PDB file of C-alpha atoms and ligand atoms in Angstrom:
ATOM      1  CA  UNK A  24      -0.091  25.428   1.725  1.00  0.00           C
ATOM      2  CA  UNK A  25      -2.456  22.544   2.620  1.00  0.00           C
ATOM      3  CA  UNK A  26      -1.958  19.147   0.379  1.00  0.00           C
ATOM      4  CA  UNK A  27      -4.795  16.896  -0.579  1.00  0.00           C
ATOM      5  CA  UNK A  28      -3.959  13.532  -2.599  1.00  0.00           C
ATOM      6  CA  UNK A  29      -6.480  11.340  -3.368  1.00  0.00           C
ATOM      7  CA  UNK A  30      -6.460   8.056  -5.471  1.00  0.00           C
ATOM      8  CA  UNK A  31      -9.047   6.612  -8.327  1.00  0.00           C
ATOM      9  CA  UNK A  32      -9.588   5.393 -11.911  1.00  0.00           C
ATOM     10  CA  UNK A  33     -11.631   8.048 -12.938  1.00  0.00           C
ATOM     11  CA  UNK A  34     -13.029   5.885 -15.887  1.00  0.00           C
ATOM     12  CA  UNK A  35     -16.276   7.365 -17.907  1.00  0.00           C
ATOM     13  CA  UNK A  36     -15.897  10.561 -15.693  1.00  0.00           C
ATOM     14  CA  UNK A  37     -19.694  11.142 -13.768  1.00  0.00           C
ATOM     15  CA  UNK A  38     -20.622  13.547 -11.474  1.00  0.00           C
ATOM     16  CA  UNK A  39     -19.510  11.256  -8.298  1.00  0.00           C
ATOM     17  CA  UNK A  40     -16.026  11.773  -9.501  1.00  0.00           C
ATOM     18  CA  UNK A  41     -16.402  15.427  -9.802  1.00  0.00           C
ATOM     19  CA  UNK A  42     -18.223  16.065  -6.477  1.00  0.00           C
ATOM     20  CA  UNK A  43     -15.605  13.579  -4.400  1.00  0.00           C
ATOM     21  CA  UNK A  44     -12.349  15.664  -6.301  1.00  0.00           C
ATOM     22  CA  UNK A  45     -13.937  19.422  -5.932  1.00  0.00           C
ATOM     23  CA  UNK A  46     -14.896  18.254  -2.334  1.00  0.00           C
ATOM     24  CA  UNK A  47     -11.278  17.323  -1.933  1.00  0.00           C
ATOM     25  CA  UNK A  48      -9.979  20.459  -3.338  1.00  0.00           C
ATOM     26  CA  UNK A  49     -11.890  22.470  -0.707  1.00  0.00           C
ATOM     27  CA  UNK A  50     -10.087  20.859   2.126  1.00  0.00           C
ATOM     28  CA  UNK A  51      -6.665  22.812   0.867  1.00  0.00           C
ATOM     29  CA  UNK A  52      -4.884  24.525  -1.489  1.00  0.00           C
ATOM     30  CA  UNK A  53      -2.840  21.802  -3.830  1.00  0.00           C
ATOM     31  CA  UNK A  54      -4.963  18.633  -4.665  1.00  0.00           C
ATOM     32  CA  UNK A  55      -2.672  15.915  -6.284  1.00  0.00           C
ATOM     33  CA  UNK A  56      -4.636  12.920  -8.022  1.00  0.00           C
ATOM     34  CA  UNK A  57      -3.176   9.550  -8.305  1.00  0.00           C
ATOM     35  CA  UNK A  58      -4.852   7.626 -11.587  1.00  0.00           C
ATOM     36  CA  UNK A  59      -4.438   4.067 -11.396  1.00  0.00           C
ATOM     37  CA  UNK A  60      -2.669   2.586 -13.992  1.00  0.00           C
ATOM     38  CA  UNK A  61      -4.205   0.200 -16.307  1.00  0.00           C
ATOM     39  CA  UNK A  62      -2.525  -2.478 -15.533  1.00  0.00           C
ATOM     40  CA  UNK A  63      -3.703  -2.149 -11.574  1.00  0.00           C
ATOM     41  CA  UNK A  64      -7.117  -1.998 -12.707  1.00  0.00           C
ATOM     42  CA  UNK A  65      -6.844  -5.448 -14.225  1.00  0.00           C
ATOM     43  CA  UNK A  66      -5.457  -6.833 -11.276  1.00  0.00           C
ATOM     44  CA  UNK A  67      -7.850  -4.836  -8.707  1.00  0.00           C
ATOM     45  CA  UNK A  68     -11.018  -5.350 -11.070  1.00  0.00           C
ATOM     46  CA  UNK A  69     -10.187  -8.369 -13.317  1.00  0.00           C
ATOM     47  CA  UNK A  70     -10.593  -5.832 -16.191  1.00  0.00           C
ATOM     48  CA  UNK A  71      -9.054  -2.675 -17.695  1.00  0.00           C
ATOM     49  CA  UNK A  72     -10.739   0.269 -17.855  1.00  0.00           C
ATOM     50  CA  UNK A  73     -12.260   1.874 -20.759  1.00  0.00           C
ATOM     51  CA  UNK A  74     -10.284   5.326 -21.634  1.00  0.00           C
ATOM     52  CA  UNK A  75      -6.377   4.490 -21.636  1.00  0.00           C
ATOM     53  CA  UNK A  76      -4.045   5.773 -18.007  1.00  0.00           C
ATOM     54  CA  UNK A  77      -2.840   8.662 -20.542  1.00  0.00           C
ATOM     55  CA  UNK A  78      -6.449   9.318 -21.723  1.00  0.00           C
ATOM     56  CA  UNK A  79      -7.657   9.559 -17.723  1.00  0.00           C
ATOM     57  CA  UNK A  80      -4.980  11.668 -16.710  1.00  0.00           C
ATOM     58  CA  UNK A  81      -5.767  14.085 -19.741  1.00  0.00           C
ATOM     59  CA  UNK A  82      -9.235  14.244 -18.410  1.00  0.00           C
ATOM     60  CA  UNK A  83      -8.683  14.820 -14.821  1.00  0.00           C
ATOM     61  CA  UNK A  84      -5.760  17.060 -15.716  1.00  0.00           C
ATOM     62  CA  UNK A  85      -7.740  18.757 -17.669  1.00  0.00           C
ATOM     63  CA  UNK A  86     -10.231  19.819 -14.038  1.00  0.00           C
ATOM     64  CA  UNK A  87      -9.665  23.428 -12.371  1.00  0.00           C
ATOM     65  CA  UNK A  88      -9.777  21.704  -9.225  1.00  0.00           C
ATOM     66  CA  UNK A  89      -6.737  19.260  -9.132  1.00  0.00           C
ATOM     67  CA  UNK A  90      -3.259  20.526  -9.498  1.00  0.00           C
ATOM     68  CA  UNK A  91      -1.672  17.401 -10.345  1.00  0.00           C
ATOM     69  CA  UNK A  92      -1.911  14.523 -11.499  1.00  0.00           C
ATOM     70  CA  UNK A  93       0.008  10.780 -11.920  1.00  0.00           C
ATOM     71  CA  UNK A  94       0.141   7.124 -12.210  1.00  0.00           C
ATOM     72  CA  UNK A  95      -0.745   5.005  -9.330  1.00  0.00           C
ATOM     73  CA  UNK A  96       0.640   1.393 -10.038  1.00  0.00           C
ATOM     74  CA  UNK A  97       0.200   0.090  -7.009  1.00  0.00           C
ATOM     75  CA  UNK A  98      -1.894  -0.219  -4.105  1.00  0.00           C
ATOM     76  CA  UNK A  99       0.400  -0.659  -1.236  1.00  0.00           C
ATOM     77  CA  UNK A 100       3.024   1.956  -2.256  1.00  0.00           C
ATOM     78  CA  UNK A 101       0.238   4.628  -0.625  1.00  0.00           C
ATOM     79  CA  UNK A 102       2.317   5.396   1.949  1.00  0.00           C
ATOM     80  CA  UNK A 103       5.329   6.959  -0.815  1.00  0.00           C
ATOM     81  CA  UNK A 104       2.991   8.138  -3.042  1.00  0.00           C
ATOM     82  CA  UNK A 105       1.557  10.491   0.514  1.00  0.00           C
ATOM     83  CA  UNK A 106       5.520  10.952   1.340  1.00  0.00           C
ATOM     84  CA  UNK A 107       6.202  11.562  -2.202  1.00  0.00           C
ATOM     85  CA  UNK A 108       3.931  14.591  -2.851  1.00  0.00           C
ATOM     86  CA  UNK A 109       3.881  15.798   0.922  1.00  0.00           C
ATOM     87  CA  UNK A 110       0.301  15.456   1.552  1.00  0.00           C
ATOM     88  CA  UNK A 111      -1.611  16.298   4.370  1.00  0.00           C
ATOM     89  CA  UNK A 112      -4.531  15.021   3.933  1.00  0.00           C
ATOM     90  CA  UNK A 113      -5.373  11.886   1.762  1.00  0.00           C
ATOM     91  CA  UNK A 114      -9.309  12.005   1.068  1.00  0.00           C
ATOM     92  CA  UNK A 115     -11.227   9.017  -0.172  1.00  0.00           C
ATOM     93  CA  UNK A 116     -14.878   7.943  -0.922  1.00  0.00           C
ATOM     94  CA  UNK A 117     -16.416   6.254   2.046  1.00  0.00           C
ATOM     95  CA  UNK A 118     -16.635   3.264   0.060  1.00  0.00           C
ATOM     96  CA  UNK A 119     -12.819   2.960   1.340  1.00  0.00           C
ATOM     97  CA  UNK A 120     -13.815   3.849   4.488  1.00  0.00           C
ATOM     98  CA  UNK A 121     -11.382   2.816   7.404  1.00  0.00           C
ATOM     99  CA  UNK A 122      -8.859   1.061   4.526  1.00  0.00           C
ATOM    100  CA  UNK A 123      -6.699   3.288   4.751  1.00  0.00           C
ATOM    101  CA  UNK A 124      -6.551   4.088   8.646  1.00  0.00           C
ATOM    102  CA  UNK A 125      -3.375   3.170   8.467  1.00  0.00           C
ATOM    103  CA  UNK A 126      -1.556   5.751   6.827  1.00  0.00           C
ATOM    104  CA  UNK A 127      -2.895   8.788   9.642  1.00  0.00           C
ATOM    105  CA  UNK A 128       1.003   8.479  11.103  1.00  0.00           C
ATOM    106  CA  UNK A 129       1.953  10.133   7.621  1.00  0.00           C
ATOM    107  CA  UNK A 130      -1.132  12.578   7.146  1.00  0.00           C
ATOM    108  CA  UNK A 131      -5.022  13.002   8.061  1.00  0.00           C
ATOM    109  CA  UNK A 132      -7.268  10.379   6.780  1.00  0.00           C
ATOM    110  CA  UNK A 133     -11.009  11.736   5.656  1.00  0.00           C
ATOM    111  CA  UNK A 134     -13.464   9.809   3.762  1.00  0.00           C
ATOM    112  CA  UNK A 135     -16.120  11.747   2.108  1.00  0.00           C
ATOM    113  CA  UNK A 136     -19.588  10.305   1.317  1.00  0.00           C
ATOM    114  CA  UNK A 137     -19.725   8.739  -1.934  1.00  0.00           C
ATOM    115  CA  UNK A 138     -22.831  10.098  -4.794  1.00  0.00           C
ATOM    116  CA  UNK A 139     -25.548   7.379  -4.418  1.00  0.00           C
ATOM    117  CA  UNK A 140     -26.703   6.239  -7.840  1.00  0.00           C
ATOM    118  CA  UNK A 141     -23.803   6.425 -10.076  1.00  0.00           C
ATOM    119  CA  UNK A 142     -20.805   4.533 -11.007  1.00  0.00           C
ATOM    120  CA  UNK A 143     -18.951   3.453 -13.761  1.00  0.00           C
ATOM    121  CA  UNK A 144     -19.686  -0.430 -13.832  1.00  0.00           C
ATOM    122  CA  UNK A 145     -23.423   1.011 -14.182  1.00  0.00           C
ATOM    123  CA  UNK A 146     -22.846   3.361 -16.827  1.00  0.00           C
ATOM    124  CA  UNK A 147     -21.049   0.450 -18.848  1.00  0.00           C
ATOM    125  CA  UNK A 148     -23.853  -1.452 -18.417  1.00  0.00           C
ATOM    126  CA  UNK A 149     -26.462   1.098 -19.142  1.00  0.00           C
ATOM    127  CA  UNK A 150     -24.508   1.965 -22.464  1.00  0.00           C
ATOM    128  CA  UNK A 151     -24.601  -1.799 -23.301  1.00  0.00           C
ATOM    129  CA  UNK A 152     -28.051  -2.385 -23.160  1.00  0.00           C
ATOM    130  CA  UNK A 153     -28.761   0.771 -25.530  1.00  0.00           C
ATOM    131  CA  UNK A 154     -25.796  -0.022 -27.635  1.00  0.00           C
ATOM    132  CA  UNK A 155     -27.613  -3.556 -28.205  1.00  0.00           C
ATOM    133  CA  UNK A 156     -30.999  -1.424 -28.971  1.00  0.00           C
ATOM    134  CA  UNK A 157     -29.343   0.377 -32.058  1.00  0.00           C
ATOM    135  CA  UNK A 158     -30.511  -1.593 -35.116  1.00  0.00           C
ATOM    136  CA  UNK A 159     -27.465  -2.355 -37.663  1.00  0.00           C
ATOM    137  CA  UNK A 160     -26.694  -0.144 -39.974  1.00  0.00           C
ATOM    138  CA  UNK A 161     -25.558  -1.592 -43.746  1.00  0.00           C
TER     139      UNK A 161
HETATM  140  N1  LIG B  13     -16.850   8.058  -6.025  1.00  0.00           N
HETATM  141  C1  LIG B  13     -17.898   8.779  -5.429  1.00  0.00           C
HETATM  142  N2  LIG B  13     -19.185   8.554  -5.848  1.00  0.00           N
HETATM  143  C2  LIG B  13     -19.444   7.650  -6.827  1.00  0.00           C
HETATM  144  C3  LIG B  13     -18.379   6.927  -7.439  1.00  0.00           C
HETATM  145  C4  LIG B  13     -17.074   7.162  -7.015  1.00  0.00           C
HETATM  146  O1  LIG B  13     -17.676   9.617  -4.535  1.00  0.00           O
HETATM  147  N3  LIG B  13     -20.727   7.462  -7.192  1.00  0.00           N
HETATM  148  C5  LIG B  13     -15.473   8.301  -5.538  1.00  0.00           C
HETATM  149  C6  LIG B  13     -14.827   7.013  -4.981  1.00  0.00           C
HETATM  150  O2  LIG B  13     -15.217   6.816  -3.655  1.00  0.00           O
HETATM  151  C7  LIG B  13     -13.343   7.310  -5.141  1.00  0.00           C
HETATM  152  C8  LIG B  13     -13.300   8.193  -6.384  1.00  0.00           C
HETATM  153  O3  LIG B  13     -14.637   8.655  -6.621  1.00  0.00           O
HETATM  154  O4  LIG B  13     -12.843   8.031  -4.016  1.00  0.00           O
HETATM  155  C9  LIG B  13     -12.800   7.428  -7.610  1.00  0.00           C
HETATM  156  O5  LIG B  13     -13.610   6.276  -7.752  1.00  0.00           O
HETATM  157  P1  LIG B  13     -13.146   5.110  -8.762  1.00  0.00           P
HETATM  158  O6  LIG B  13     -12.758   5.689 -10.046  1.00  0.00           O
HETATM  159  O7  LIG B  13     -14.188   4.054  -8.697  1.00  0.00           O
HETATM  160  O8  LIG B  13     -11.794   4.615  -8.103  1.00  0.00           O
HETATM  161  P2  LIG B  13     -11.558   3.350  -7.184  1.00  0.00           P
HETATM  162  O9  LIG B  13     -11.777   2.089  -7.880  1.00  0.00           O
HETATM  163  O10 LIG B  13     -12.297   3.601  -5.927  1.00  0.00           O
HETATM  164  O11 LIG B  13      -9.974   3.478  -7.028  1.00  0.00           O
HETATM  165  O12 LIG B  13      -6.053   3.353  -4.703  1.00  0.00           O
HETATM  166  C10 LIG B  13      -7.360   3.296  -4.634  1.00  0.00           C
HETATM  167  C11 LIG B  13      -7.972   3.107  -5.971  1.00  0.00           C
HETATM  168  O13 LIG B  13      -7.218   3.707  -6.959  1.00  0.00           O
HETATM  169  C12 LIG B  13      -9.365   3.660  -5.904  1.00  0.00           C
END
């Protein structure tokens, strides 16, 4: 049995998400997902994301191709979450790439390339603009 744990926030699921976790999936036969938690959002990317930590764990939860699922709070404590769940490989989008060299004494490090083209901070903004579009209604 071959591990996989990967980390995200998995906000407005798009297809990057789904191609980076069912890539991840293929590399072994467990894949454990680590959502991070609201509050680490705020403090990674000044604000928190739109669906809830229980809502985005539903969702990826919810995908054939992860296993399990739980709540990252923080950044640093990689190296328990990877000890925690016995992983063997931690994946991550090359966007990450070499940040987390660090950690190949406790498992195999791969980064995978990323989906050019979409990402949540663009569908937020995307929505936005049409969301400002739709005339007022009463
Ligand atoms: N991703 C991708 N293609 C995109 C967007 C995202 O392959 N167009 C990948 C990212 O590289 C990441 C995963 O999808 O591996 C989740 O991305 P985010 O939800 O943006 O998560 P992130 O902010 O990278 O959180 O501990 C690390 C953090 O939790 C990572």
């Amino acid at each position: 049995m071959k591990r996989i744990i990967t980390f995200g926030t998995y906000d407005l699921l798009h297809v990057g998400h789904i191609r980076l976790l069912k890539r991840a999936a293929a590399l072994g036969d467990h894949l454990t997902v680590g959502i991070s938690s609201d509050e680490l959002n705020i403090s990674k990317k000044g604000r928190g994301p739109v669906y809830s930590t229980a809502e985005r764990l539903e969702i990826i939860s919810a995908l054939d191709c992860v296993d399990e699922v739980f709540v990252e709070h923080s950044l640093e404590a990689k190296g328990d979450y990877i000890k925690e769940h016995q992983a063997d490989v931690l994946v991550m989008g090359d966007d990450w790439a070499g940040k987390f060299d660090m950690f190949n004494t406790l498992c195999d490090v791969v980064y995978l390339p990323r989906t050019e083209g979409i990402s949540t901070t663009y569908l937020i903004s995307s929505i936005s603009d049409v969301g400002k579009k739709i005339p007022k209604v009463g």
